[in-house]
Coordinates of N, CA, C and O in Angstrom, one line a residue:
X1 N -115.9 37.3 -44.0 CA -114.9 38.1 -43.2 C -115.5 38.5 -41.9 O -116.6 39.0 -41.8
X2 N -114.8 38.2 -40.8 CA -115.2 38.5 -39.5 C -114.5 39.8 -39.0 O -113.3 39.8 -38.9
X3 N -115.2 40.8 -38.7 CA -114.6 42.1 -38.3 C -113.8 41.9 -37.0 O -114.1 41.0 -36.2
X4 N -112.7 42.7 -36.8 CA -111.9 42.6 -35.7 C -112.6 43.1 -34.4 O -113.2 44.2 -34.5
X5 N -112.6 42.3 -33.4 CA -113.1 42.8 -32.1 C -111.9 42.8 -31.1 O -111.1 41.9 -31.1
X6 N -111.8 43.9 -30.3 CA -110.7 44.1 -29.4 C -111.2 44.4 -28.0 O -112.1 45.2 -27.9
X7 N -110.8 43.6 -27.1 CA -111.1 44.0 -25.7 C -109.8 44.1 -24.9 O -108.8 43.4 -25.1
X8 N -109.9 45.0 -23.9 CA -108.7 45.3 -23.1 C -109.0 45.4 -21.7 O -110.1 45.9 -21.3
X9 N -108.1 44.8 -20.9 CA -108.3 44.9 -19.4 C -107.0 44.7 -18.7 O -106.1 44.1 -19.2
X10 N -106.9 45.3 -17.5 CA -105.7 45.1 -16.7 C -105.7 43.8 -16.1 O -106.8 43.2 -15.8
X11 N -104.5 43.2 -15.9 CA -104.4 41.9 -15.2 C -103.0 41.8 -14.6 O -102.0 41.6 -15.3
X12 N -103.0 41.9 -13.3 CA -101.7 41.7 -12.5 C -100.5 42.4 -13.1 O -99.5 41.8 -13.3
X13 N -100.7 43.7 -13.3 CA -99.6 44.5 -13.8 C -99.4 44.5 -15.3 O -98.5 45.1 -15.8
X14 N -100.2 43.7 -16.0 CA -100.1 43.6 -17.4 C -101.4 44.2 -18.1 O -102.4 44.4 -17.4
X15 N -101.3 44.6 -19.3 CA -102.5 44.9 -20.1 C -102.8 43.8 -21.0 O -102.0 43.4 -21.8
X16 N -104.0 43.1 -20.8 CA -104.4 42.0 -21.6 C -105.3 42.5 -22.7 O -106.3 43.1 -22.5
X17 N -104.8 42.2 -23.9 CA -105.6 42.7 -25.1 C -106.0 41.4 -25.9 O -105.1 40.7 -26.3
X18 N -107.3 41.2 -26.0 CA -107.8 40.0 -26.7 C -108.3 40.4 -28.1 O -109.1 41.4 -28.3
X19 N -107.8 39.8 -29.2 CA -108.1 40.0 -30.5 C -109.0 38.9 -31.1 O -108.5 37.7 -31.0
X20 N -110.1 39.2 -31.7 CA -111.0 38.2 -32.3 C -111.3 38.7 -33.7 O -111.6 39.8 -33.9
X21 N -111.3 37.7 -34.6 CA -111.6 38.1 -36.0 C -110.4 38.2 -36.9 O -109.5 37.4 -36.8
X22 N -110.5 39.2 -37.8 CA -109.4 39.4 -38.8 C -108.8 40.7 -38.7 O -109.4 41.7 -38.6
X23 N -107.4 40.7 -38.6 CA -106.6 41.9 -38.5 C -106.0 42.1 -39.9 O -105.1 41.4 -40.3
X24 N -106.5 43.1 -40.6 CA -106.1 43.4 -42.0 C -106.1 44.9 -42.2 O -106.2 45.7 -41.3
X25 N -105.9 45.3 -43.4 CA -105.8 46.7 -43.8 C -107.0 47.5 -43.3 O -106.9 48.7 -43.0
X26 N -108.1 46.9 -43.3 CA -109.4 47.6 -42.9 C -109.5 47.8 -41.4 O -110.2 48.7 -41.0
X27 N -108.8 47.0 -40.6 CA -108.9 47.1 -39.2 C -107.6 47.5 -38.4 O -107.6 47.7 -37.2
X28 N -106.5 47.6 -39.2 CA -105.2 47.9 -38.6 C -105.2 49.2 -37.8 O -104.6 49.3 -36.7
X29 N -105.7 50.2 -38.4 CA -105.6 51.6 -37.8 C -106.4 51.6 -36.5 O -106.0 52.2 -35.5
X30 N -107.6 51.0 -36.5 CA -108.4 50.9 -35.3 C -107.6 50.2 -34.2 O -107.5 50.6 -33.0
X31 N -106.9 49.1 -34.5 CA -106.1 48.4 -33.5 C -104.9 49.3 -33.0 O -104.7 49.3 -31.8
X32 N -104.3 50.0 -33.9 CA -103.2 50.9 -33.5 C -103.7 51.9 -32.5 O -103.0 52.1 -31.4
X33 N -104.8 52.4 -32.7 CA -105.4 53.4 -31.8 C -105.8 52.8 -30.4 O -105.5 53.3 -29.4
X34 N -106.3 51.6 -30.5 CA -106.7 50.9 -29.3 C -105.5 50.5 -28.4 O -105.5 50.5 -27.2
X35 N -104.4 50.0 -29.1 CA -103.2 49.6 -28.4 C -102.6 50.9 -27.7 O -102.1 50.8 -26.6
X36 N -102.6 52.0 -28.4 CA -102.1 53.2 -27.8 C -102.9 53.6 -26.6 O -102.3 54.0 -25.6
X37 N -104.2 53.5 -26.7 CA -105.0 53.9 -25.6 C -104.8 52.9 -24.4 O -104.8 53.3 -23.2
X38 N -104.7 51.6 -24.7 CA -104.4 50.6 -23.7 C -103.1 50.9 -22.9 O -103.1 50.8 -21.7
X39 N -102.1 51.3 -23.7 CA -100.8 51.6 -23.0 C -100.9 52.8 -22.1 O -100.4 52.8 -21.0
X40 N -101.7 53.8 -22.6 CA -101.8 55.0 -21.8 C -102.6 54.7 -20.5 O -102.3 55.2 -19.4
X41 N -103.6 53.9 -20.6 CA -104.5 53.6 -19.5 C -103.9 52.5 -18.5 O -104.1 52.7 -17.3
X42 N -103.2 51.5 -19.0 CA -102.8 50.4 -18.2 C -101.3 50.1 -18.1 O -100.9 49.2 -17.4
X43 N -100.5 50.8 -18.9 CA -99.1 50.6 -18.8 C -98.5 49.9 -19.9 O -99.1 49.6 -20.9
X44 N -97.2 49.7 -19.8 CA -96.3 49.2 -20.9 C -96.0 47.7 -20.9 O -95.1 47.3 -21.6
X45 N -96.8 46.9 -20.2 CA -96.6 45.5 -20.2 C -97.8 44.9 -20.9 O -98.8 44.7 -20.2
X46 N -97.7 44.6 -22.2 CA -98.8 44.1 -22.9 C -98.7 42.6 -23.2 O -97.7 42.1 -23.5
X47 N -99.9 41.9 -23.1 CA -100.0 40.6 -23.5 C -101.2 40.6 -24.5 O -102.3 41.0 -24.2
X48 N -100.9 40.1 -25.7 CA -102.0 40.1 -26.7 C -102.4 38.6 -26.9 O -101.6 37.7 -27.2
X49 N -103.7 38.4 -26.6 CA -104.3 37.0 -26.7 C -104.8 36.9 -28.1 O -105.7 37.5 -28.5
X50 N -104.1 36.0 -28.9 CA -104.4 35.8 -30.3 C -105.1 34.5 -30.6 O -105.3 34.2 -31.8
X51 N -105.6 33.9 -29.6 CA -106.3 32.6 -29.8 C -107.5 32.7 -30.7 O -107.7 31.7 -31.4
X52 N -108.1 33.8 -30.8 CA -109.3 33.9 -31.6 C -109.0 34.8 -32.8 O -110.0 35.3 -33.5
X53 N -107.8 35.2 -33.1 CA -107.4 35.9 -34.3 C -107.3 35.0 -35.4 O -106.5 34.1 -35.5
X54 N -108.2 35.1 -36.4 CA -108.3 34.2 -37.5 C -107.4 34.5 -38.7 O -107.1 33.6 -39.5
X55 N -107.0 35.7 -38.8 CA -106.1 36.1 -40.0 C -105.4 37.4 -39.6 O -105.9 38.2 -38.9
X56 N -104.2 37.5 -40.2 CA -103.4 38.8 -40.0 C -102.6 39.0 -41.3 O -101.9 38.1 -41.7
X57 N -102.8 40.2 -41.9 CA -102.0 40.5 -43.1 C -100.9 41.4 -42.7 O -100.6 41.6 -41.5
X58 N -100.2 41.9 -43.7 CA -98.9 42.7 -43.5 C -99.2 44.0 -42.7 O -98.4 44.4 -41.9
X59 N -100.4 44.6 -43.0 CA -100.8 45.8 -42.3 C -101.0 45.5 -40.8 O -100.6 46.3 -39.9
X60 N -101.6 44.4 -40.5 CA -101.8 44.0 -39.1 C -100.5 43.7 -38.4 O -100.2 44.2 -37.3
X61 N -99.6 43.0 -39.1 CA -98.3 42.8 -38.6 C -97.5 44.1 -38.3 O -96.8 44.2 -37.3
X62 N -97.7 45.0 -39.2 CA -97.0 46.3 -39.0 C -97.4 47.0 -37.7 O -96.6 47.6 -37.0
X63 N -98.7 46.9 -37.4 CA -99.2 47.5 -36.2 C -98.6 46.8 -35.0 O -98.2 47.5 -34.0
X64 N -98.5 45.5 -35.0 CA -97.8 44.8 -33.9 C -96.4 45.2 -33.8 O -95.9 45.4 -32.6
X65 N -95.7 45.3 -34.9 CA -94.2 45.6 -34.8 C -94.1 47.0 -34.3 O -93.2 47.3 -33.4
X66 N -94.9 48.0 -34.7 CA -94.8 49.3 -34.2 C -95.1 49.4 -32.7 O -94.3 50.0 -31.9
X67 N -96.1 48.6 -32.2 CA -96.4 48.6 -30.8 C -95.3 48.0 -30.0 O -94.9 48.4 -29.0
X68 N -94.7 46.9 -30.5 CA -93.6 46.2 -29.9 C -92.4 47.1 -29.7 O -91.9 47.2 -28.6
X69 N -92.1 47.9 -30.8 CA -91.0 48.8 -30.7 C -91.2 49.9 -29.6 O -90.4 50.3 -28.8
X70 N -92.4 50.4 -29.6 CA -92.8 51.5 -28.7 C -92.8 51.0 -27.2 O -92.2 51.7 -26.3
X71 N -93.3 49.8 -27.0 CA -93.4 49.3 -25.7 C -92.0 48.9 -25.1 O -91.7 49.3 -24.0
X72 N -91.2 48.3 -26.0 CA -89.9 47.9 -25.5 C -89.0 49.2 -25.3 O -88.1 49.2 -24.4
X73 N -89.1 50.2 -26.1 CA -88.4 51.4 -26.0 C -88.8 52.1 -24.7 O -87.9 52.8 -24.1
X74 N -90.0 51.9 -24.2 CA -90.4 52.5 -22.9 C -90.1 51.6 -21.7 O -90.5 51.9 -20.6
X75 N -89.4 50.5 -22.0 CA -89.0 49.6 -20.9 C -90.1 48.6 -20.5 O -90.0 47.9 -19.5
X76 N -91.1 48.4 -21.4 CA -92.1 47.5 -21.1 C -91.9 46.1 -21.7 O -90.7 45.8 -22.2
X77 N -92.9 45.3 -21.8 CA -92.8 44.0 -22.4 C -94.0 43.8 -23.3 O -95.0 44.4 -23.2
X78 N -93.8 42.9 -24.3 CA -94.8 42.6 -25.3 C -94.8 41.1 -25.6 O -93.8 40.6 -26.1
X79 N -95.9 40.5 -25.3 CA -96.0 39.0 -25.5 C -97.2 38.7 -26.3 O -98.3 39.2 -26.1
X80 N -97.0 37.8 -27.3 CA -98.1 37.3 -28.1 C -98.4 35.9 -27.6 O -97.6 35.0 -27.6
X81 N -99.7 35.7 -27.3 CA -100.1 34.4 -26.7 C -101.1 33.7 -27.6 O -102.0 34.2 -28.1
X82 N -100.8 32.4 -27.7 CA -101.7 31.4 -28.4 C -102.1 31.8 -29.8 O -103.2 31.6 -30.2
X83 N -101.1 32.2 -30.7 CA -101.5 32.4 -32.1 C -101.9 31.2 -32.8 O -101.3 30.1 -32.6
X84 N -102.9 31.3 -33.6 CA -103.3 30.1 -34.5 C -102.2 29.9 -35.5 O -101.4 30.7 -35.8
X85 N -102.2 28.7 -36.1 CA -101.2 28.4 -37.0 C -101.0 29.4 -38.2 O -99.9 29.7 -38.5
X86 N -102.1 29.9 -38.7 CA -102.0 30.9 -39.8 C -101.3 32.2 -39.4 O -100.5 32.7 -40.1
X87 N -101.6 32.6 -38.2 CA -101.0 33.8 -37.6 C -99.5 33.5 -37.2 O -98.6 34.3 -37.5
X88 N -99.3 32.4 -36.6 CA -97.9 32.0 -36.3 C -97.0 31.9 -37.5 O -95.9 32.3 -37.5
X89 N -97.6 31.4 -38.6 CA -96.8 31.3 -39.9 C -96.4 32.6 -40.4 O -95.3 32.8 -40.8
X90 N -97.3 33.6 -40.3 CA -96.9 35.0 -40.6 C -95.8 35.5 -39.8 O -94.8 36.1 -40.3
X91 N -95.8 35.2 -38.5 CA -94.7 35.6 -37.6 C -93.4 34.9 -38.0 O -92.3 35.5 -37.9
X92 N -93.5 33.7 -38.3 CA -92.3 32.9 -38.6 C -91.7 33.3 -40.0 O -90.5 33.4 -40.1
X93 N -92.6 33.5 -41.0 CA -92.1 33.9 -42.3 C -91.3 35.2 -42.3 O -90.3 35.4 -42.9
X94 N -91.8 36.1 -41.4 CA -91.2 37.4 -41.3 C -90.0 37.5 -40.3 O -89.3 38.5 -40.2
X95 N -89.9 36.4 -39.5 CA -88.8 36.4 -38.5 C -89.2 37.1 -37.2 O -88.4 37.2 -36.3
X96 N -90.4 37.6 -37.1 CA -90.9 38.3 -35.9 C -90.9 37.4 -34.7 O -90.8 37.9 -33.6
X97 N -91.1 36.1 -34.9 CA -91.2 35.2 -33.8 C -89.8 35.1 -33.0 O -89.8 34.7 -31.9
X98 N -88.7 35.6 -33.7 CA -87.4 35.6 -33.0 C -87.2 36.9 -32.3 O -86.4 37.0 -31.4
X99 N -87.9 37.9 -32.6 CA -87.8 39.2 -32.0 C -88.8 39.4 -30.8 O -88.5 40.0 -29.8
X100 N -90.0 39.0 -31.1 CA -91.1 39.1 -30.1 C -91.2 37.9 -29.3 O -90.9 36.8 -29.8
X101 N -91.7 38.0 -28.1 CA -92.0 36.8 -27.3 C -93.4 36.2 -27.8 O -94.4 36.9 -27.7
X102 N -93.3 35.0 -28.2 CA -94.5 34.3 -28.6 C -94.6 33.0 -27.8 O -93.7 32.2 -27.8
X103 N -95.8 32.8 -27.1 CA -96.0 31.6 -26.3 C -97.2 30.9 -26.7 O -98.1 31.5 -27.4
X104 N -97.3 29.6 -26.3 CA -98.4 28.8 -26.8 C -99.8 29.0 -26.1 O -100.8 28.6 -26.6
X105 N -99.8 29.6 -25.0 CA -101.1 29.8 -24.3 C -101.1 31.1 -23.5 O -100.0 31.7 -23.1
X106 N -102.3 31.6 -23.2 CA -102.4 32.8 -22.4 C -101.9 32.6 -21.0 O -101.3 33.4 -20.4
X107 N -102.2 31.4 -20.5 CA -101.7 31.1 -19.1 C -100.2 31.2 -19.0 O -99.7 31.7 -18.0
X108 N -99.5 30.7 -20.0 CA -98.0 30.8 -20.0 C -97.6 32.3 -20.0 O -96.7 32.6 -19.3
X109 N -98.3 33.1 -20.8 CA -97.9 34.5 -20.9 C -98.1 35.2 -19.6 O -97.3 36.0 -19.2
X110 N -99.2 34.9 -19.0 CA -99.6 35.6 -17.7 C -98.8 35.1 -16.5 O -98.6 35.8 -15.6
X111 N -98.3 33.9 -16.7 CA -97.5 33.3 -15.6 C -96.1 33.9 -15.6 O -95.3 33.7 -14.6
X112 N -95.7 34.6 -16.6 CA -94.4 35.2 -16.7 C -93.3 34.2 -17.0 O -92.1 34.5 -16.9
X113 N -93.7 33.1 -17.6 CA -92.7 32.1 -18.0 C -92.3 32.2 -19.4 O -91.7 31.3 -20.0
X114 N -92.8 33.3 -20.0 CA -92.6 33.4 -21.5 C -91.1 33.6 -21.8 O -90.4 34.3 -21.2
X115 N -90.8 32.9 -22.9 CA -89.4 33.0 -23.4 C -89.4 33.3 -24.9 O -90.4 32.9 -25.6
X116 N -88.5 34.1 -25.4 CA -88.5 34.4 -26.8 C -88.6 33.2 -27.7 O -88.0 32.2 -27.4
X117 N -89.4 33.4 -28.8 CA -89.5 32.3 -29.8 C -90.5 31.3 -29.4 O -91.0 30.5 -29.9

């Protein structure tokens, strides 16, 4: 098991959050706190880079859904970029890929060409 690593930085009016490792019940609360801090520091337009996220369970998904709802309620945007097949499958099984913006690459997310699904 690879522990979750989170890095955050501003990028052209967005908050770029990179997730590496495994997002599960053991790491979900830490991510929730880090996403809240990122929103306070950098604003309500989040791009989550999931290219190095190896696994996500229901607790991890719950954190993403909570953040998505908070960001969109505040008038912001929430984009998931480059999820691996196992993470994308979780999004598809739960139908979250139809509610959240999911794109194939970080470049696509940052270019603002992101479209739902």
